[in-house]
């Protein structure tokens, strides 16, 4: 890119977006050039913050005229560097955060249409005012935006009952790489006018289009949740308990998370006031949540869960269990689960893998991979925890105690390659919910089935022929 | 196409598929060259019936080498001529019907993986043996195949609760236009390895790939259904009743169909033993069904529906209602609904439109379009019936009593063009559940938003660069 050229582009962009919409002051741009975990760093010509969909479309057309790549960004809270530009400084960073309006909210139809920049937590609060909820949440809810959640097909701890973002998106508005507005916000329940383009944009990580608005499905607010902490001998038993819960607590079962003793011990050491929910440490723990919408049915739900747990104890499936006596205790249980990441960080470097395998095979997979890694890389500790109900485990490998900081980039990389190879052999996914971004770009190209990769590349080339939209993310052009 | 060329192709195809897999006898091919309703007629080089996915892939590669177009066909029961070749006779018809095996059935996980050629009714029967059901049904269930249902994203009368085919497909196996096998049958609940390609093939009507297998979601069998016939003054009231049912009968509400008096009268005249469920004719009728899986909850469900209907009567929302006393009566009620098509056919020619508008606007839309058409085309009768809960109405315009058979192709075509224009103005879809096929190809090109059409065309060109897969269906190349 010629300097003269980029300055012409920036002048035109300033004219289009105004001073508020085009930020070139390095101090103001800087914070958005690094992902929230500080793993990816980039550079950019400027930070564009359009106020409307039409401004986004006009900016895309302008960037196209000047051959300027565009990196869309929501809350900058992604896990794979998908919203961080490359270091060349040739791209413009396009923030959707200024577009954060609720466009239309219909509580009777349980539907909300909003701009892409609306923050998840704000969305939660807004719909709660009408006795409703948007049933997707995750750690970054204070910064994650609707557009980013759509672009990454985000998951979280409620997928078991409500699905990922894909299941909750009823309509989309997208600016295409050619700068046209594709609007499919009209909430038609049935529409067979050709391929479902909306589905293509969900999870495309800003490489096929820029999400500018979405219509989302809502569900009734929860009157009360019933949360149990369960101790078990093995992950097989946790899975057997899960199947029992799914059979007998159908409809209300919303969460089923597992964590090994290693994770719980780390959390208890790390959190000042944390207490173990059960007296004796158990090899495995399961966190089970029922979310009950109708307050008249809370007692029934609690009783049903008690019966399931009592039966499971009788059958020798579980070693111990406790149901939270109140919301405060339920919150304490969840805090143990949600503190795994910082507790582990305090133990030293680790490489993390967000993987899935067919649900039924998760216990066998973990029993195979963890000892393999610990054997091949002496001193490491391999643990899996997370969303057993979705066949999605966060598989973390902690560095040996004496490891140098460079461990992650050296031995850690080798370990990750091995983990992804095994996952692929088991018919699983190297990215269950975090996406590909720049973090797994090479591994996807290396390990994906050639037919899949060819289709991804053809679609990318067809929709974005000049490769200007979020280049270097998700899929690379055919070599 | 040169005759010499096609004979070389057929020789190679016979070598590949054997005599059973390649049928050239015109008498045996003929029945598949016309759609089941006799509206579209075509010609073909031969009828290929591969026995395996690998044979399908090899045939596609072979056809590609020889430049032979391929028209995939399942049960030949589509509504838009999507499985009928053009009259040139250049294409080969590719039937999936020989591939009808159940590959894997896991009742505990409520999941079945089968070949594309499995017939819907056979699927229903197979899963019923294990106390499960596949919750999608339609008139053509005795011939419709899984592959065809996937390719057209089929709907039916259970969409209100269970969604269209898209919601029930967990995995797919597809032969691409290049003759590669894309397999995504592994039932991963979470997989964010790029664009969800599976979603792209669902509803693509054989223009992007040939569905050869699918993994489908199952639900528990119904212990008993509770079915009510309701008389109402208006479609607005039917919609108000629907919203009440959705709020208060959540979960079990599976069907909500509406039909005007005109349809019911035609059915009662047509069916020898048919009886009106209610004493007095009402302007509108609603058929409401609860499907109860747990037999201990049938009485509760019936009571809940009784209460809802009694309240609706008190509020003046409904004029009269009766709940079927037993399964036989429930079946009678449904027969009235399912006989609309033949009853209407007996009245004379008609043009039919499978359309959707945003659900809330369906009553207003129908109140606007029906008088408009009857005014502009004197002597016609315009009626709408069907899936009110999905915002999907089958809008039929009956010819004037004295109309000539050519009416459908002349005035009928004009009427359809006007209906589709109005639907588009109202933000609706010219194809809610039947697809585009060849029937609506021109209307989609004429009325679709240019941004949508451009995306459809780019994707088609990217995946099928030579345009050999089901040409002349769904989307035409850029003119």
PDB file of C-alpha atoms in Angstrom, chain A residues 106 108-111 152-156 159-161 164 166 176-178 180-184 186-197 199-205 207-208 219-220 239 243 246-247 250 293 356-360 387 389-392 424 427-436 444 447-465 474-475, chain B residues 106 108-111 152-156 159-161 164 166 176-178 180-184 186-197 199-205 207-208 219-220 239 243 246-247 250 293 356-360 387 389-392 424 427-436 444 447-465 474-475:
ATOM      1  CA  UNK A 106     -41.491  -7.420  20.919  1.00  0.00           C
ATOM      2  CA  UNK A 108     -45.126 -10.885  23.237  1.00  0.00           C
ATOM      3  CA  UNK A 109     -43.335 -12.552  20.329  1.00  0.00           C
ATOM      4  CA  UNK A 110     -40.182 -13.018  22.435  1.00  0.00           C
ATOM      5  CA  UNK A 111     -38.023 -11.381  19.843  1.00  0.00           C
ATOM      6  CA  UNK A 152     -18.159 -16.604  16.121  1.00  0.00           C
ATOM      7  CA  UNK A 153     -21.312 -18.690  16.685  1.00  0.00           C
ATOM      8  CA  UNK A 154     -20.645 -18.367  20.412  1.00  0.00           C
ATOM      9  CA  UNK A 155     -21.506 -21.095  22.892  1.00  0.00           C
ATOM     10  CA  UNK A 156     -21.268 -20.969  26.683  1.00  0.00           C
ATOM     11  CA  UNK A 159     -25.931 -24.726  24.966  1.00  0.00           C
ATOM     12  CA  UNK A 160     -27.215 -28.028  26.340  1.00  0.00           C
ATOM     13  CA  UNK A 161     -30.737 -26.625  26.460  1.00  0.00           C
ATOM     14  CA  UNK A 164     -25.314 -22.069  20.326  1.00  0.00           C
ATOM     15  CA  UNK A 166     -26.953 -20.252  15.611  1.00  0.00           C
ATOM     16  CA  UNK A 176     -21.264  -7.959   2.065  1.00  0.00           C
ATOM     17  CA  UNK A 177     -17.613  -7.676   0.957  1.00  0.00           C
ATOM     18  CA  UNK A 178     -18.879  -5.745  -2.052  1.00  0.00           C
ATOM     19  CA  UNK A 180     -24.077  -4.227  -0.360  1.00  0.00           C
ATOM     20  CA  UNK A 181     -26.566  -4.609   2.472  1.00  0.00           C
ATOM     21  CA  UNK A 182     -28.096  -8.074   2.750  1.00  0.00           C
ATOM     22  CA  UNK A 183     -31.089  -7.750   5.028  1.00  0.00           C
ATOM     23  CA  UNK A 184     -32.806 -10.833   6.346  1.00  0.00           C
ATOM     24  CA  UNK A 186     -37.775  -9.907   8.737  1.00  0.00           C
ATOM     25  CA  UNK A 187     -38.718 -12.606  11.173  1.00  0.00           C
ATOM     26  CA  UNK A 188     -40.139 -15.116   8.710  1.00  0.00           C
ATOM     27  CA  UNK A 189     -40.457 -18.481  10.381  1.00  0.00           C
ATOM     28  CA  UNK A 190     -40.446 -20.278   7.065  1.00  0.00           C
ATOM     29  CA  UNK A 191     -38.564 -19.111   4.016  1.00  0.00           C
ATOM     30  CA  UNK A 192     -37.291 -21.477   1.331  1.00  0.00           C
ATOM     31  CA  UNK A 193     -36.055 -18.941  -1.184  1.00  0.00           C
ATOM     32  CA  UNK A 194     -32.811 -20.748  -1.859  1.00  0.00           C
ATOM     33  CA  UNK A 195     -29.775 -21.391   0.322  1.00  0.00           C
ATOM     34  CA  UNK A 196     -30.106 -20.051   3.864  1.00  0.00           C
ATOM     35  CA  UNK A 197     -27.547 -17.255   3.551  1.00  0.00           C
ATOM     36  CA  UNK A 199     -26.561 -19.572   8.262  1.00  0.00           C
ATOM     37  CA  UNK A 200     -23.485 -18.928   6.145  1.00  0.00           C
ATOM     38  CA  UNK A 201     -22.710 -15.657   7.897  1.00  0.00           C
ATOM     39  CA  UNK A 202     -23.181 -17.101  11.391  1.00  0.00           C
ATOM     40  CA  UNK A 203     -19.758 -18.336  12.460  1.00  0.00           C
ATOM     41  CA  UNK A 204     -17.944 -16.851   9.461  1.00  0.00           C
ATOM     42  CA  UNK A 205     -15.801 -14.624  11.737  1.00  0.00           C
ATOM     43  CA  UNK A 207     -14.536 -13.175   6.568  1.00  0.00           C
ATOM     44  CA  UNK A 208     -17.694 -13.234   4.421  1.00  0.00           C
ATOM     45  CA  UNK A 219     -37.138 -17.227  26.375  1.00  0.00           C
ATOM     46  CA  UNK A 220     -39.009 -16.639  29.624  1.00  0.00           C
ATOM     47  CA  UNK A 239     -21.859 -39.273  31.364  1.00  0.00           C
ATOM     48  CA  UNK A 243     -28.054 -39.365  30.212  1.00  0.00           C
ATOM     49  CA  UNK A 246     -31.595 -35.828  30.069  1.00  0.00           C
ATOM     50  CA  UNK A 247     -34.132 -38.640  30.170  1.00  0.00           C
ATOM     51  CA  UNK A 250     -36.183 -33.142  30.145  1.00  0.00           C
ATOM     52  CA  UNK A 293     -39.424 -20.688  34.509  1.00  0.00           C
ATOM     53  CA  UNK A 356     -15.175 -31.611  20.794  1.00  0.00           C
ATOM     54  CA  UNK A 357     -15.560 -35.278  19.970  1.00  0.00           C
ATOM     55  CA  UNK A 358     -18.787 -37.275  19.552  1.00  0.00           C
ATOM     56  CA  UNK A 359     -20.406 -36.958  23.002  1.00  0.00           C
ATOM     57  CA  UNK A 360     -20.441 -40.662  23.782  1.00  0.00           C
ATOM     58  CA  UNK A 387     -19.406 -28.870  28.737  1.00  0.00           C
ATOM     59  CA  UNK A 389     -23.342 -32.417  27.707  1.00  0.00           C
ATOM     60  CA  UNK A 390     -22.187 -30.907  24.426  1.00  0.00           C
ATOM     61  CA  UNK A 391     -19.224 -33.233  23.915  1.00  0.00           C
ATOM     62  CA  UNK A 392     -17.094 -30.121  24.340  1.00  0.00           C
ATOM     63  CA  UNK A 424      -9.212 -35.309  14.236  1.00  0.00           C
ATOM     64  CA  UNK A 427     -13.813 -37.628  14.412  1.00  0.00           C
ATOM     65  CA  UNK A 428     -13.837 -34.485  16.529  1.00  0.00           C
ATOM     66  CA  UNK A 429     -13.386 -30.774  16.012  1.00  0.00           C
ATOM     67  CA  UNK A 430     -10.283 -28.699  16.735  1.00  0.00           C
ATOM     68  CA  UNK A 431     -12.618 -25.829  17.525  1.00  0.00           C
ATOM     69  CA  UNK A 432     -15.829 -26.606  19.359  1.00  0.00           C
ATOM     70  CA  UNK A 433     -16.934 -23.085  20.250  1.00  0.00           C
ATOM     71  CA  UNK A 434     -14.065 -20.579  20.058  1.00  0.00           C
ATOM     72  CA  UNK A 435     -13.700 -20.509  16.276  1.00  0.00           C
ATOM     73  CA  UNK A 436     -10.578 -20.493  14.109  1.00  0.00           C
ATOM     74  CA  UNK A 444      -7.413 -26.126  10.146  1.00  0.00           C
ATOM     75  CA  UNK A 447      -5.958 -31.190   9.414  1.00  0.00           C
ATOM     76  CA  UNK A 448      -9.291 -30.470   7.746  1.00  0.00           C
ATOM     77  CA  UNK A 449     -10.730 -32.942   5.306  1.00  0.00           C
ATOM     78  CA  UNK A 450      -9.692 -31.686   1.826  1.00  0.00           C
ATOM     79  CA  UNK A 451     -13.324 -31.643   0.633  1.00  0.00           C
ATOM     80  CA  UNK A 452     -14.294 -29.356   3.539  1.00  0.00           C
ATOM     81  CA  UNK A 453     -11.321 -27.066   3.018  1.00  0.00           C
ATOM     82  CA  UNK A 454     -11.991 -26.801  -0.690  1.00  0.00           C
ATOM     83  CA  UNK A 455     -15.598 -25.768  -0.026  1.00  0.00           C
ATOM     84  CA  UNK A 456     -14.548 -23.158   2.559  1.00  0.00           C
ATOM     85  CA  UNK A 457     -12.046 -21.682   0.118  1.00  0.00           C
ATOM     86  CA  UNK A 458     -14.452 -21.606  -2.803  1.00  0.00           C
ATOM     87  CA  UNK A 459     -17.074 -19.818  -0.754  1.00  0.00           C
ATOM     88  CA  UNK A 460     -14.601 -17.305   0.609  1.00  0.00           C
ATOM     89  CA  UNK A 461     -13.258 -16.554  -2.890  1.00  0.00           C
ATOM     90  CA  UNK A 462     -16.767 -16.265  -4.320  1.00  0.00           C
ATOM     91  CA  UNK A 463     -18.068 -13.780  -1.769  1.00  0.00           C
ATOM     92  CA  UNK A 464     -14.860 -11.830  -1.200  1.00  0.00           C
ATOM     93  CA  UNK A 465     -12.969 -12.089  -4.505  1.00  0.00           C
ATOM     94  CA  UNK A 474     -10.420 -18.720   9.372  1.00  0.00           C
ATOM     95  CA  UNK A 475      -9.433 -19.811   5.877  1.00  0.00           C
TER      96      UNK A 475
ATOM     97  CA  UNK B 106     -29.005 -45.041  18.518  1.00  0.00           C
ATOM     98  CA  UNK B 108     -30.593 -43.789  23.675  1.00  0.00           C
ATOM     99  CA  UNK B 109     -29.124 -40.767  21.929  1.00  0.00           C
ATOM    100  CA  UNK B 110     -32.301 -40.314  19.866  1.00  0.00           C
ATOM    101  CA  UNK B 111     -30.390 -40.227  16.645  1.00  0.00           C
ATOM    102  CA  UNK B 152     -35.977 -28.947  -0.032  1.00  0.00           C
ATOM    103  CA  UNK B 153     -35.822 -28.141   3.708  1.00  0.00           C
ATOM    104  CA  UNK B 154     -39.298 -29.645   3.986  1.00  0.00           C
ATOM    105  CA  UNK B 155     -41.879 -28.374   6.463  1.00  0.00           C
ATOM    106  CA  UNK B 156     -45.320 -29.835   7.192  1.00  0.00           C
ATOM    107  CA  UNK B 159     -43.016 -27.092  12.300  1.00  0.00           C
ATOM    108  CA  UNK B 160     -44.615 -25.010  15.050  1.00  0.00           C
ATOM    109  CA  UNK B 161     -43.024 -27.242  17.660  1.00  0.00           C
ATOM    110  CA  UNK B 164     -38.436 -27.553   9.515  1.00  0.00           C
ATOM    111  CA  UNK B 166     -33.140 -27.823   9.020  1.00  0.00           C
ATOM    112  CA  UNK B 176     -20.048 -32.168  -4.262  1.00  0.00           C
ATOM    113  CA  UNK B 177     -20.374 -31.037  -7.890  1.00  0.00           C
ATOM    114  CA  UNK B 178     -16.695 -31.967  -8.312  1.00  0.00           C
ATOM    115  CA  UNK B 180     -15.859 -35.336  -3.812  1.00  0.00           C
ATOM    116  CA  UNK B 181     -17.537 -36.699  -0.695  1.00  0.00           C
ATOM    117  CA  UNK B 182     -18.109 -34.124   2.039  1.00  0.00           C
ATOM    118  CA  UNK B 183     -18.913 -36.052   5.177  1.00  0.00           C
ATOM    119  CA  UNK B 184     -20.234 -34.260   8.216  1.00  0.00           C
ATOM    120  CA  UNK B 186     -20.231 -37.278  12.912  1.00  0.00           C
ATOM    121  CA  UNK B 187     -22.735 -36.066  15.423  1.00  0.00           C
ATOM    122  CA  UNK B 188     -20.671 -33.284  16.981  1.00  0.00           C
ATOM    123  CA  UNK B 189     -22.933 -31.005  18.962  1.00  0.00           C
ATOM    124  CA  UNK B 190     -20.466 -28.156  18.745  1.00  0.00           C
ATOM    125  CA  UNK B 191     -18.161 -27.540  15.822  1.00  0.00           C
ATOM    126  CA  UNK B 192     -16.897 -24.090  14.857  1.00  0.00           C
ATOM    127  CA  UNK B 193     -14.457 -25.073  12.134  1.00  0.00           C
ATOM    128  CA  UNK B 194     -15.566 -22.359   9.756  1.00  0.00           C
ATOM    129  CA  UNK B 195     -18.815 -21.816   7.884  1.00  0.00           C
ATOM    130  CA  UNK B 196     -21.472 -24.414   8.605  1.00  0.00           C
ATOM    131  CA  UNK B 197     -21.424 -26.121   5.211  1.00  0.00           C
ATOM    132  CA  UNK B 199     -26.588 -25.574   6.462  1.00  0.00           C
ATOM    133  CA  UNK B 200     -25.708 -24.537   2.936  1.00  0.00           C
ATOM    134  CA  UNK B 201     -26.699 -27.897   1.475  1.00  0.00           C
ATOM    135  CA  UNK B 202     -29.994 -28.055   3.371  1.00  0.00           C
ATOM    136  CA  UNK B 203     -32.573 -26.451   1.084  1.00  0.00           C
ATOM    137  CA  UNK B 204     -30.197 -26.179  -1.892  1.00  0.00           C
ATOM    138  CA  UNK B 205     -32.449 -28.429  -4.018  1.00  0.00           C
ATOM    139  CA  UNK B 207     -27.955 -27.451  -7.074  1.00  0.00           C
ATOM    140  CA  UNK B 208     -24.858 -27.428  -4.817  1.00  0.00           C
ATOM    141  CA  UNK B 219     -38.067 -37.245  19.794  1.00  0.00           C
ATOM    142  CA  UNK B 220     -40.112 -39.481  22.103  1.00  0.00           C
ATOM    143  CA  UNK B 239     -54.038 -15.472  15.869  1.00  0.00           C
ATOM    144  CA  UNK B 243     -50.698 -16.599  21.081  1.00  0.00           C
ATOM    145  CA  UNK B 246     -48.307 -20.628  22.886  1.00  0.00           C
ATOM    146  CA  UNK B 247     -48.170 -18.847  26.211  1.00  0.00           C
ATOM    147  CA  UNK B 250     -45.944 -24.259  25.936  1.00  0.00           C
ATOM    148  CA  UNK B 293     -45.366 -37.837  25.272  1.00  0.00           C
ATOM    149  CA  UNK B 356     -45.170 -16.573   4.233  1.00  0.00           C
ATOM    150  CA  UNK B 357     -45.259 -13.100   5.730  1.00  0.00           C
ATOM    151  CA  UNK B 358     -44.186 -12.028   9.239  1.00  0.00           C
ATOM    152  CA  UNK B 359     -46.555 -14.017  11.469  1.00  0.00           C
ATOM    153  CA  UNK B 360     -48.197 -11.028  13.099  1.00  0.00           C
ATOM    154  CA  UNK B 387     -49.911 -23.084   9.072  1.00  0.00           C
ATOM    155  CA  UNK B 389     -48.440 -20.583  13.617  1.00  0.00           C
ATOM    156  CA  UNK B 390     -45.572 -20.395  11.141  1.00  0.00           C
ATOM    157  CA  UNK B 391     -46.835 -17.358   9.262  1.00  0.00           C
ATOM    158  CA  UNK B 392     -47.211 -19.735   6.317  1.00  0.00           C
ATOM    159  CA  UNK B 424     -42.552  -9.249  -1.417  1.00  0.00           C
ATOM    160  CA  UNK B 427     -41.580  -8.472   3.579  1.00  0.00           C
ATOM    161  CA  UNK B 428     -42.629 -12.065   2.995  1.00  0.00           C
ATOM    162  CA  UNK B 429     -41.368 -15.056   1.050  1.00  0.00           C
ATOM    163  CA  UNK B 430     -42.663 -16.344  -2.305  1.00  0.00           C
ATOM    164  CA  UNK B 431     -41.729 -19.815  -1.088  1.00  0.00           C
ATOM    165  CA  UNK B 432     -42.342 -20.649   2.531  1.00  0.00           C
ATOM    166  CA  UNK B 433     -41.805 -24.398   2.419  1.00  0.00           C
ATOM    167  CA  UNK B 434     -42.054 -25.798  -1.117  1.00  0.00           C
ATOM    168  CA  UNK B 435     -38.821 -24.357  -2.469  1.00  0.00           C
ATOM    169  CA  UNK B 436     -38.081 -22.726  -5.826  1.00  0.00           C
ATOM    170  CA  UNK B 444     -37.224 -15.402  -7.569  1.00  0.00           C
ATOM    171  CA  UNK B 447     -38.448 -10.252  -7.149  1.00  0.00           C
ATOM    172  CA  UNK B 448     -35.519 -11.145  -4.901  1.00  0.00           C
ATOM    173  CA  UNK B 449     -33.470  -8.413  -3.352  1.00  0.00           C
ATOM    174  CA  UNK B 450     -30.449  -7.948  -5.674  1.00  0.00           C
ATOM    175  CA  UNK B 451     -28.004  -8.504  -2.783  1.00  0.00           C
ATOM    176  CA  UNK B 452     -29.603 -11.876  -2.007  1.00  0.00           C
ATOM    177  CA  UNK B 453     -29.671 -12.926  -5.642  1.00  0.00           C
ATOM    178  CA  UNK B 454     -26.056 -11.947  -6.137  1.00  0.00           C
ATOM    179  CA  UNK B 455     -25.010 -14.072  -3.148  1.00  0.00           C
ATOM    180  CA  UNK B 456     -27.018 -17.077  -4.372  1.00  0.00           C
ATOM    181  CA  UNK B 457     -25.412 -16.822  -7.802  1.00  0.00           C
ATOM    182  CA  UNK B 458     -21.894 -16.426  -6.472  1.00  0.00           C
ATOM    183  CA  UNK B 459     -22.237 -19.482  -4.259  1.00  0.00           C
ATOM    184  CA  UNK B 460     -23.724 -21.569  -7.057  1.00  0.00           C
ATOM    185  CA  UNK B 461     -20.931 -20.566  -9.442  1.00  0.00           C
ATOM    186  CA  UNK B 462     -18.254 -21.212  -6.830  1.00  0.00           C
ATOM    187  CA  UNK B 463     -19.377 -24.727  -5.939  1.00  0.00           C
ATOM    188  CA  UNK B 464     -20.582 -25.814  -9.369  1.00  0.00           C
ATOM    189  CA  UNK B 465     -18.425 -23.857 -11.822  1.00  0.00           C
ATOM    190  CA  UNK B 474     -33.447 -22.496  -7.889  1.00  0.00           C
ATOM    191  CA  UNK B 475     -31.009 -19.947  -9.290  1.00  0.00           C
TER     192      UNK B 475
END
